[in-house]
Coordinates of C-alpha atoms and ligand atoms in Angstrom, one line a residue:
M1 CA -58.7 229.9 410.0
P2 CA -57.1 229.5 406.6
P3 CA -57.2 225.9 405.2
V4 CA -53.9 224.0 406.1
E5 CA -51.7 223.7 403.1
K6 CA -50.7 220.0 402.4
E7 CA -47.0 219.7 402.1
K8 CA -45.2 217.1 399.9
T9 CA -41.5 217.2 399.6
R10 CA -39.5 216.2 396.6
A11 CA -35.8 216.1 395.8
V12 CA -34.7 217.9 392.6
G13 CA -31.1 218.1 391.7
G14 CA -29.9 217.8 395.4
N15 CA -32.5 220.4 396.5
Q16 CA -35.6 219.6 398.5
V17 CA -38.8 221.1 396.7
R18 CA -41.9 221.4 398.3
S19 CA -45.3 221.0 396.4
L20 CA -48.0 223.0 397.9
D21 CA -51.6 223.1 397.1
L22 CA -53.3 226.5 396.3
S23 CA -56.4 227.8 398.1
G24 CA -57.7 229.7 395.1
H25 CA -57.0 230.7 391.6
V26 CA -53.7 232.8 391.3
G27 CA -53.5 233.0 387.4
F28 CA -50.2 231.4 386.4
D29 CA -52.1 228.9 384.4
S30 CA -52.4 231.5 381.8
L31 CA -48.5 231.1 381.1
P32 CA -49.0 229.0 377.9
D33 CA -51.3 231.6 376.5
Q34 CA -48.9 234.4 377.3
L35 CA -46.2 232.3 375.5
V36 CA -48.4 231.9 372.5
T37 CA -49.2 235.7 372.3
K38 CA -45.5 236.4 372.6
S39 CA -44.6 233.9 370.0
V40 CA -47.4 235.2 367.6
Q41 CA -46.2 238.7 368.0
N42 CA -42.5 237.8 367.3
G43 CA -43.4 235.7 364.3
F44 CA -41.7 232.4 363.5
T45 CA -38.8 231.5 361.2
F46 CA -38.6 228.4 359.1
N47 CA -35.8 227.4 356.9
I48 CA -36.0 224.6 354.1
M49 CA -33.2 223.5 352.2
C50 CA -33.9 221.6 348.8
I51 CA -31.3 219.3 347.6
G52 CA -31.5 217.7 344.3
E53 CA -30.3 217.6 340.8
T54 CA -31.1 220.3 338.4
G55 CA -34.6 220.3 337.2
L56 CA -36.0 217.6 339.5
G57 CA -39.0 219.9 340.6
K58 CA -37.6 221.4 343.7
S59 CA -38.9 225.1 342.9
T60 CA -42.4 223.6 341.7
L61 CA -42.7 221.6 344.9
M62 CA -41.9 224.5 347.1
D63 CA -44.6 226.6 345.2
S64 CA -47.0 223.9 345.8
L65 CA -46.4 223.3 349.5
F66 CA -46.8 227.0 350.3
N67 CA -49.5 227.3 347.6
T68 CA -47.8 230.4 346.1
N69 CA -45.3 231.4 343.4
F70 CA -42.0 232.0 344.7
E71 CA -41.0 233.3 341.3
S72 CA -37.7 231.2 341.2
S73 CA -35.8 230.9 338.0
Q74 CA -34.3 228.0 336.0
S75 CA -30.9 227.1 337.3
P76 CA -27.8 226.7 335.1
H77 CA -26.5 223.1 334.8
N78 CA -23.0 223.6 333.7
L79 CA -21.5 225.0 336.9
S80 CA -18.0 223.7 338.0
V81 CA -19.1 223.7 341.7
V82 CA -22.3 223.5 343.6
K83 CA -23.7 226.8 344.8
L84 CA -26.1 227.7 347.5
K85 CA -28.8 230.1 346.7
A86 CA -31.1 231.3 349.6
H87 CA -34.1 233.5 349.4
T88 CA -36.3 234.8 352.3
Y89 CA -39.9 235.6 352.1
E90 CA -42.4 236.9 354.6
L91 CA -45.7 234.9 354.7
Q92 CA -48.8 235.4 356.6
E93 CA -51.7 233.0 357.3
S94 CA -54.4 234.2 359.8
N95 CA -52.4 236.4 362.2
V96 CA -49.4 234.2 362.2
K97 CA -46.2 235.4 360.4
L98 CA -43.7 233.4 359.0
K99 CA -40.3 234.3 357.7
L100 CA -39.5 231.6 355.5
T101 CA -36.0 231.0 353.9
L102 CA -35.7 228.6 350.9
C103 CA -32.2 227.4 350.1
D104 CA -31.6 225.7 346.8
T105 CA -28.5 223.8 345.5
V106 CA -27.7 225.0 342.3
G107 CA -25.8 222.6 340.1
Y108 CA -26.0 219.7 342.4
G109 CA -25.0 216.5 340.6
D110 CA -24.0 218.3 337.4
Q111 CA -20.1 217.9 337.8
I112 CA -18.2 215.2 336.3
N113 CA -16.4 214.5 339.5
K114 CA -19.3 214.6 342.1
E115 CA -16.8 213.9 345.0
D116 CA -17.1 217.5 346.5
S117 CA -20.8 218.1 345.8
F118 CA -21.8 217.8 349.4
K119 CA -18.9 220.1 350.6
A120 CA -20.7 223.5 349.7
I121 CA -23.8 222.2 351.5
V122 CA -21.9 221.1 354.6
D123 CA -20.2 224.5 354.7
Y124 CA -23.5 226.4 354.2
I125 CA -25.2 224.5 357.1
D126 CA -22.0 225.1 359.4
T127 CA -21.9 228.7 358.6
Q128 CA -25.5 229.3 359.6
F129 CA -24.7 227.4 362.9
E130 CA -21.5 229.4 363.3
N131 CA -23.5 232.9 362.9
Y132 CA -26.0 231.8 365.4
L133 CA -23.1 230.6 368.0
Q134 CA -21.2 234.0 367.3
E135 CA -24.6 235.9 368.2
E136 CA -24.9 233.8 371.4
L137 CA -21.4 234.6 372.3
K138 CA -21.7 238.3 371.9
I139 CA -21.9 240.3 375.2
K140 CA -24.8 242.3 373.8
R141 CA -27.0 239.5 372.4
S142 CA -30.1 240.1 370.6
L143 CA -31.3 236.7 369.8
S144 CA -35.0 237.8 369.6
A145 CA -34.3 240.1 366.7
Y146 CA -31.7 237.7 365.2
H147 CA -32.8 236.3 361.8
D148 CA -32.1 232.6 362.5
T149 CA -30.9 231.1 359.1
R150 CA -30.2 227.6 360.6
I151 CA -31.6 225.0 358.2
H152 CA -34.6 223.2 359.9
A153 CA -35.5 220.7 357.2
C154 CA -33.6 219.4 354.2
V155 CA -35.9 217.9 351.6
Y156 CA -33.7 215.5 349.6
F157 CA -35.0 215.0 346.2
I158 CA -34.5 211.4 344.8
C159 CA -34.3 211.0 341.2
P160 CA -37.5 208.6 340.0
T161 CA -35.2 206.0 338.3
G162 CA -37.0 203.2 339.9
H163 CA -33.7 201.5 340.6
G164 CA -32.4 202.8 343.8
L165 CA -30.3 205.6 345.4
K166 CA -27.2 207.0 343.5
S167 CA -24.0 206.9 345.4
L168 CA -24.1 210.8 345.5
D169 CA -27.4 210.7 347.4
L170 CA -25.9 208.2 349.9
V171 CA -22.7 210.0 350.4
C172 CA -24.4 213.4 350.8
M173 CA -27.0 212.2 353.2
K174 CA -24.5 210.5 355.2
K175 CA -22.4 213.7 355.6
L176 CA -25.6 215.7 356.6
Q177 CA -27.3 213.3 358.8
S178 CA -25.7 214.9 362.1
K179 CA -26.3 218.4 360.9
V180 CA -29.9 218.5 359.6
N181 CA -33.1 216.9 359.6
I182 CA -33.1 215.0 356.3
I183 CA -36.6 214.2 354.7
P184 CA -36.0 212.2 351.4
V185 CA -38.7 212.4 348.9
I186 CA -39.0 210.7 345.5
A187 CA -39.3 213.6 343.0
K188 CA -41.7 213.7 339.9
A189 CA -43.3 210.6 341.3
D190 CA -46.0 210.7 338.4
T191 CA -43.2 209.3 336.2
I192 CA -43.2 205.8 337.7
S193 CA -46.0 203.3 338.0
K194 CA -47.7 202.4 341.3
T195 CA -46.1 198.9 341.5
E196 CA -42.6 200.2 340.7
L197 CA -43.1 203.0 343.3
I198 CA -43.7 200.4 346.1
K199 CA -40.6 198.4 345.2
F200 CA -38.5 201.8 344.7
K201 CA -39.5 202.8 348.2
Q202 CA -38.5 199.6 349.8
R203 CA -35.1 199.6 347.9
I204 CA -34.3 203.1 349.0
L205 CA -35.2 202.2 352.6
A206 CA -33.1 199.2 352.5
E207 CA -30.0 201.2 351.0
L208 CA -30.5 203.9 353.5
N209 CA -30.6 201.2 356.2
S210 CA -27.6 199.3 355.0
N211 CA -25.5 202.2 354.7
G212 CA -26.6 203.5 358.2
V213 CA -27.9 206.7 356.8
Q214 CA -30.2 208.4 359.6
I215 CA -33.1 210.3 358.2
Y216 CA -35.7 212.4 360.2
H217 CA -38.6 210.4 361.5
F218 CA -41.7 212.3 362.8
P219 CA -41.9 212.1 366.5
T220 CA -44.1 209.7 368.3
D221 CA -43.6 210.9 371.9
D222 CA -46.3 213.4 371.9
T223 CA -49.6 211.5 372.3
T224 CA -51.7 214.0 370.3
V225 CA -49.9 213.3 367.1
A226 CA -48.1 209.9 367.8
E227 CA -50.6 207.9 365.8
T228 CA -50.6 210.0 362.7
N229 CA -46.7 210.5 362.8
Q230 CA -46.4 206.7 363.3
A231 CA -48.6 206.0 360.2
M232 CA -46.8 208.7 358.3
N233 CA -43.4 207.3 359.0
A234 CA -44.3 204.2 357.2
H235 CA -44.8 206.1 354.0
I236 CA -41.3 207.6 354.0
P237 CA -39.9 208.3 351.5
F238 CA -42.8 210.4 350.2
A239 CA -43.5 210.2 346.5
V240 CA -44.3 213.6 345.5
V241 CA -45.7 215.7 342.6
G242 CA -45.7 219.3 342.1
S243 CA -47.3 221.6 339.8
T244 CA -47.9 225.2 338.9
D245 CA -51.0 224.5 336.8
F246 CA -54.6 224.4 337.9
V247 CA -57.3 222.4 336.4
K248 CA -61.0 222.2 337.5
V249 CA -61.8 219.2 339.5
G250 CA -65.5 219.0 340.3
N251 CA -66.3 222.6 341.2
K252 CA -63.0 223.7 342.5
M253 CA -59.6 224.5 341.0
A254 CA -56.8 222.2 341.9
R255 CA -53.1 222.0 341.3
A256 CA -52.6 219.2 338.7
R257 CA -50.4 217.9 336.0
E258 CA -52.0 217.1 332.9
Y259 CA -50.5 214.7 330.3
P260 CA -50.6 215.0 326.5
W261 CA -51.7 211.3 326.1
G262 CA -55.5 210.7 325.9
T263 CA -57.5 207.6 326.7
V264 CA -60.1 205.6 324.5
Q265 CA -62.6 208.4 324.8
G266 CA -59.9 210.6 322.9
E267 CA -61.2 213.9 324.7
W268 CA -60.4 212.9 328.0
R269 CA -56.8 213.8 329.1
S270 CA -55.2 211.9 332.0
G271 CA -53.6 213.8 334.9
T272 CA -52.1 213.7 338.5
V273 CA -54.1 216.0 341.1
I274 CA -51.3 216.6 343.4
E275 CA -53.6 216.8 346.5
N276 CA -55.4 213.7 345.7
E277 CA -53.8 211.1 348.2
N278 CA -54.5 208.2 345.7
H279 CA -52.2 210.0 343.2
C280 CA -49.2 210.8 345.3
D281 CA -48.0 211.5 348.9
F282 CA -48.0 215.4 348.4
V283 CA -50.6 216.0 351.0
K284 CA -48.6 213.7 353.5
L285 CA -45.7 215.7 353.1
R286 CA -47.4 219.1 353.5
E287 CA -49.2 217.8 356.5
M288 CA -46.0 216.4 358.2
L289 CA -43.6 219.2 357.3
I290 CA -45.7 222.3 357.7
R291 CA -49.0 221.5 359.7
T292 CA -47.8 218.9 362.3
N293 CA -44.2 218.8 362.8
M294 CA -42.8 222.3 362.0
E295 CA -42.1 223.2 365.6
D296 CA -40.4 219.6 366.1
L297 CA -38.2 220.4 363.1
R298 CA -37.2 223.8 364.7
D299 CA -36.8 222.3 368.1
T300 CA -34.6 219.3 366.8
T301 CA -32.4 221.6 364.9
H302 CA -31.8 223.7 367.9
T303 CA -31.5 221.0 370.5
K304 CA -29.9 218.3 368.5
H305 CA -28.0 219.5 365.7
Y306 CA -27.0 222.9 366.7
E307 CA -26.1 221.4 370.1
L308 CA -23.7 219.0 368.6
Y309 CA -22.0 221.9 366.4
R310 CA -21.8 224.1 369.6
Q311 CA -20.4 221.4 371.9
A312 CA -17.6 220.6 369.2
R313 CA -16.8 224.2 368.6
L314 CA -16.6 225.2 372.2
E315 CA -14.4 222.1 372.8
K316 CA -12.2 223.1 369.9
M317 CA -12.0 226.6 371.6
G318 CA -10.7 224.9 374.8
F319 CA -13.9 225.1 376.9
S320 CA -14.9 222.2 379.1
D321 CA -17.5 221.7 381.8
V322 CA -15.0 219.6 383.9
G323 CA -11.5 219.6 384.5
P324 CA -9.1 216.8 384.4
D325 CA -9.8 216.0 387.9
N326 CA -13.5 215.8 387.0
K327 CA -14.6 218.9 388.9
P328 CA -16.3 221.7 387.4
V329 CA -14.3 224.5 386.0
N330 CA -15.3 228.2 385.7
F331 CA -15.2 230.3 382.8
Q332 CA -12.3 232.4 384.3
E333 CA -10.1 229.3 385.0
T334 CA -10.6 228.2 381.5
Y335 CA -9.8 231.5 380.1
E336 CA -6.6 231.8 382.1
T337 CA -5.5 228.3 381.1
K338 CA -6.4 229.0 377.5
R339 CA -4.5 232.2 377.5
S340 CA -1.4 230.9 378.9
E341 CA -1.4 227.9 376.5
H342 CA -1.9 230.5 373.8
L343 CA 1.0 232.6 374.9
D344 CA 3.2 229.6 375.3
E345 CA 2.2 228.4 371.8
M346 CA 3.1 232.1 370.6
Q347 CA 6.5 232.0 372.4
Q348 CA 7.3 228.5 370.8
K349 CA 6.2 229.8 367.5
E350 CA 8.5 232.8 367.9
D351 CA 11.6 230.9 368.9
Q352 CA 11.0 228.4 366.1
M353 CA 10.8 231.5 363.7
R354 CA 14.0 233.1 365.3
Q355 CA 15.9 229.8 365.0
M356 CA 14.7 229.3 361.5
F357 CA 15.7 232.8 360.6
V358 CA 19.2 232.2 361.9
Q359 CA 19.5 229.0 360.0
R360 CA 18.3 230.6 356.8
V361 CA 20.8 233.5 357.2
K362 CA 23.7 231.0 357.8
E363 CA 22.6 229.0 354.8
K364 CA 22.5 232.1 352.8
E365 CA 25.9 233.3 354.0
T366 CA 27.4 229.8 353.1
E367 CA 25.9 230.0 349.6
L368 CA 27.2 233.5 349.1
K369 CA 30.7 232.5 350.2
E370 CA 30.5 229.5 347.9
A371 CA 29.5 231.8 345.0
E372 CA 32.2 234.3 345.9
K373 CA 34.8 231.5 345.8
Q374 CA 33.7 230.3 342.6
L375 CA 33.7 233.7 341.2
Q376 CA 37.3 234.2 342.5
Q377 CA 38.3 231.0 340.8
R378 CA 36.8 232.0 337.6
F379 CA 38.3 235.4 337.7
D380 CA 41.7 233.8 338.4
K381 CA 41.4 231.3 335.6
M382 CA 40.4 234.1 333.2
K383 CA 43.3 236.3 334.3
R384 CA 45.6 233.4 333.8
E385 CA 44.3 232.7 330.4
H386 CA 44.3 236.4 329.6
G387 CA 48.1 236.5 330.6
E388 CA 49.0 233.4 328.5
E389 CA 47.1 235.1 325.6
K390 CA 48.9 238.1 326.0
R391 CA 52.2 236.4 326.2
R392 CA 51.5 234.5 322.9
V393 CA 50.4 237.6 321.1
E394 CA 53.6 239.3 322.3
E395 CA 55.7 236.5 321.0
E396 CA 53.9 236.4 317.7
R397 CA 54.5 240.3 317.6
R398 CA 58.0 239.9 318.3
Q399 CA 58.4 237.2 315.7
L400 CA 56.6 239.3 313.2
E401 CA 58.6 242.2 313.9
E402 CA 61.8 240.0 313.5
E403 CA 60.4 238.8 310.1
I404 CA 59.8 242.4 309.0
A405 CA 63.2 243.4 310.1
E406 CA 64.6 240.3 308.1
F407 CA 62.5 241.3 305.3
H408 CA 63.7 245.0 305.2
R409 CA 67.2 243.8 305.6
R410 CA 66.9 241.4 302.8
K411 CA 65.2 244.0 300.7
A412 CA 68.1 246.4 301.3
A413 CA 70.5 243.8 300.7
H414 CA 68.9 242.8 297.3
M415 CA 68.7 246.6 296.3
A416 CA 72.4 247.0 297.1
G417 CA 73.2 244.1 295.1
S418 CA 71.3 244.9 292.0
G419 CA 72.8 248.4 292.1
T420 CA 76.3 247.2 291.9
L421 CA 75.3 245.0 288.9
T422 CA 73.9 247.8 286.9
L423 CA 76.9 250.1 287.5
G424 CA 79.3 247.3 286.5
K425 CA 77.5 246.7 283.2
K426 CA 77.7 250.4 282.3
K427 CA 81.4 250.5 282.6
K428 CA 81.9 247.7 279.9
Ligands
GTP1 P1 -33.7 224.1 338.9 O1 -33.9 225.0 340.0 O2 -33.3 224.6 337.5 O3 -32.6 222.9 339.3 O4 -34.9 223.1 338.7 P2 -35.9 222.6 339.8 O5 -35.6 221.4 340.5 O6 -36.4 223.8 340.7 O7 -37.0 222.2 339.0 P3 -38.3 223.0 338.6 O8 -39.5 223.1 339.7 O9 -38.1 224.1 337.9 O10 -39.0 221.9 337.4 C1 -38.4 221.4 336.3 C2 -39.3 220.9 335.2 O11 -39.9 219.8 335.7 C3 -40.4 221.9 335.0 O12 -41.0 221.8 333.6 C4 -41.7 221.4 335.8 O13 -42.9 221.6 335.3 C5 -41.3 219.9 335.7 N1 -41.8 219.3 337.0 C6 -41.8 219.8 338.2 N2 -42.4 219.1 339.2 C7 -42.7 217.9 338.4 C8 -43.4 216.7 338.8 O14 -43.7 216.5 340.0 N3 -43.5 215.7 337.8 C9 -43.2 215.9 336.5 N4 -43.6 215.0 335.6 N5 -42.7 217.2 336.3 C10 -42.5 218.0 337.1
MG2 MG1 -35.4 225.7 340.8

């Protein structure tokens, strides 16, 4: 007789779910392995956005993080607006393929009026969400082949002033906090002293807190990484140093920054080995961003930030999970309601436009009539003036003719008078 299965019953979402014990190995415990194999075959995507003023060491840090040369070029610093520049690279480590997109903010903070600096960044992030949403809404979706360009991590480079955050930093981070995982870092941390750095970090955290800026914190709910992540959260914002130069440290070549000033020994040149945890937090950033929490960053982007965007967009389109009576509505109903609303709106707009057209025609007609009246008045006036002028000229002509006639008459009389006189003289 087969062993009797022990039955346990549990209610899940209103349904009764029974738990059964198996009498032998079936094999579905290999599901996680199948998932890993499939994911490795498909490869992964990871997208980083670097926000920071021109020349703060963004490209150098990316080269250092991925230990490669992304061959980026220097950005101009006289642009009138901030531009976003994205490049995608295929990387492979062991058998894991990573499609990495690095997005750079060109000209960030260079404008005299910095009010709109964040706009281009917000637009870029929203566009990537929108593209993904459009793909999701397609009838023939191909999300597995889709190149996901949503930003998973936004590394925000803080200028190493030692004073605090600039208003641009606060405004920008505040605008982005609900859209992306913000990881603030202190750039070129080798340019401030250790004691200054401690105070600087405290000041930055205090300013972020007092302005209610939400940054990304490494998750502490997974017990395997909770301790490390908790410890690392205490080091935020990471003070980072990047370098493309290598120097010999012991018997290994290491990325480091050498400085031109020497010490008392004259020959010895001081420097920062970026992978030395006593020198800076570069290793901490790499551990947290790439080795430990890459999947959490990807997951948070999809389940938190994209979800917010998607929800807002679908609500704007008129979709809703429940109707006014709090009952679930189906897609067909929503579509019909939205369609009739749209048709009503179109009809209203058409009526408005027709009324506006009639009104415009009336106005134009009145305008034309007024212009015609004025023209007629001017014509009449000119005609009157012309008639009077004509009469005046006629009168002058008549007077002139009379004067001419008078002149001729007088001339003739004069001629006649002088002729009589001559004849009379001769007779004498
Ligand atoms: P744009 O893309 O042109 O805005 O610059 P960027 O932010 O990518 O800076 P980039 O990495 O090109 O570095 C600019 C200069 O700063 C270079 O001369 C780097 O060598 C130097 N630099 C980069 N990282 C550091 C750092 O951590 N410390 C110091 N002191 N200099 C650095
Ligand atoms: Mg650069």
